[in-house]
Amino acid sequence: MTAPDAHPQPTDAELIAGWRAGDEAAAAALVKRHAQGVARFLAAAGAGEELEDLVQEAFFRAFRSIDRFRGGAAFRTWLLTIAGNALTDLRRRRG
């Protein structure tokens, strides 16, 4: 039998609520939880040397518009959509 986790990890919804309330540690936890997945997604989509900048841009856009996140989809899905849009925007700017 395994013992219950003494310090359960907060859900994305709890971290988002914390960020909305001004808790920067909650935002940092979201980044830590999802940055690698966003990077893998962007790498698979063809992001080259811009990968790190695009990951940062995705989180910047997400946090700037966090009030528009309604929870109808998973935070990760919403974040990956934002990351894909950032990559598309970069490609458009480059022609």
CSV table of C-alpha atoms in Angstrom, one decimal:
chain,number,residue,atom,x,y,z
A,1,MET,CA,0.0,0.0,0.0
A,2,THR,CA,1.4,3.4,-0.9
A,3,ALA,CA,1.0,6.3,1.5
A,4,PRO,CA,-0.9,9.4,0.3
A,5,ASP,CA,1.2,12.2,-1.0
A,6,ALA,CA,1.9,14.6,1.8
A,7,HIS,CA,2.2,17.5,-0.6
A,8,PRO,CA,-0.2,16.9,-3.6
A,9,GLN,CA,0.6,18.9,-6.7
A,10,PRO,CA,-1.8,21.7,-7.4
A,11,THR,CA,-3.9,21.3,-10.5
A,12,ASP,CA,-3.5,23.6,-13.5
A,13,ALA,CA,-6.8,25.2,-12.5
A,14,GLU,CA,-5.5,25.9,-9.0
A,15,LEU,CA,-2.3,27.4,-10.4
A,16,ILE,CA,-4.3,29.6,-12.9
A,17,ALA,CA,-6.5,30.8,-10.1
A,18,GLY,CA,-3.3,31.7,-8.1
A,19,TRP,CA,-1.8,33.5,-11.1
A,20,ARG,CA,-5.0,35.5,-11.6
A,21,ALA,CA,-4.8,36.5,-7.9
A,22,GLY,CA,-1.2,37.7,-8.4
A,23,ASP,CA,0.8,34.7,-7.3
A,24,GLU,CA,3.9,34.7,-9.4
A,25,ALA,CA,5.0,31.3,-8.0
A,26,ALA,CA,1.9,29.8,-9.5
A,27,ALA,CA,2.9,31.2,-12.9
A,28,ALA,CA,6.4,29.8,-12.5
A,29,ALA,CA,4.9,26.4,-11.6
A,30,LEU,CA,2.8,26.5,-14.8
A,31,VAL,CA,5.9,27.2,-16.8
A,32,LYS,CA,7.9,24.5,-15.1
A,33,ARG,CA,5.1,22.0,-15.7
A,34,HIS,CA,4.4,22.8,-19.4
A,35,ALA,CA,7.6,24.3,-20.9
A,36,GLN,CA,9.1,21.0,-22.0
A,37,GLY,CA,5.8,19.9,-23.7
A,38,VAL,CA,5.5,23.2,-25.5
A,39,ALA,CA,9.1,22.9,-26.7
A,40,ARG,CA,8.5,19.4,-27.9
A,41,PHE,CA,5.4,20.5,-29.8
A,42,LEU,CA,7.2,23.4,-31.4
A,43,ALA,CA,10.2,21.3,-32.3
A,44,ALA,CA,7.9,18.8,-34.0
A,45,ALA,CA,6.2,21.6,-35.9
A,46,GLY,CA,9.6,22.7,-37.3
A,47,ALA,CA,10.7,25.5,-35.0
A,48,GLY,CA,14.5,25.6,-35.4
A,49,GLU,CA,16.8,27.9,-33.6
A,50,GLU,CA,13.9,30.1,-32.6
A,51,LEU,CA,12.6,27.4,-30.3
A,52,GLU,CA,13.5,29.0,-26.9
A,53,ASP,CA,12.1,32.4,-28.0
A,54,LEU,CA,8.9,30.8,-29.2
A,55,VAL,CA,8.4,28.9,-25.9
A,56,GLN,CA,8.9,32.2,-24.0
A,57,GLU,CA,6.5,34.0,-26.4
A,58,ALA,CA,3.9,31.3,-25.9
A,59,PHE,CA,3.9,31.8,-22.2
A,60,PHE,CA,4.1,35.5,-22.5
A,61,ARG,CA,1.0,35.5,-24.7
A,62,ALA,CA,-0.8,33.0,-22.4
A,63,PHE,CA,-0.1,35.0,-19.2
A,64,ARG,CA,-1.1,38.3,-20.9
A,65,SER,CA,-4.4,36.8,-21.9
A,66,ILE,CA,-5.0,34.4,-19.0
A,67,ASP,CA,-8.4,36.1,-18.2
A,68,ARG,CA,-9.7,34.8,-21.5
A,69,PHE,CA,-9.0,31.2,-20.5
A,70,ARG,CA,-12.3,29.7,-19.5
A,71,GLY,CA,-11.3,26.2,-18.8
A,72,GLY,CA,-13.4,24.7,-21.6
A,73,ALA,CA,-10.3,22.9,-22.8
A,74,ALA,CA,-7.2,21.8,-20.9
A,75,PHE,CA,-4.7,24.6,-20.1
A,76,ARG,CA,-2.1,22.6,-22.0
A,77,THR,CA,-4.3,22.5,-25.2
A,78,TRP,CA,-4.9,26.2,-25.0
A,79,LEU,CA,-1.2,26.8,-24.4
A,80,LEU,CA,-0.2,24.6,-27.4
A,81,THR,CA,-2.7,26.5,-29.6
A,82,ILE,CA,-1.0,29.8,-28.5
A,83,ALA,CA,2.4,28.3,-29.3
A,84,GLY,CA,1.3,27.2,-32.7
A,85,ASN,CA,0.0,30.7,-33.4
A,86,ALA,CA,3.3,32.2,-32.3
A,87,LEU,CA,5.1,29.9,-34.8
A,88,THR,CA,2.7,30.8,-37.6
A,89,ASP,CA,3.2,34.5,-36.8
A,90,LEU,CA,7.0,34.1,-36.9
A,91,ARG,CA,6.8,32.3,-40.3
A,92,ARG,CA,4.5,35.1,-41.7
A,93,ARG,CA,6.9,37.8,-40.6
A,94,ARG,CA,9.7,36.0,-42.3
A,95,GLY,CA,7.8,35.6,-45.5
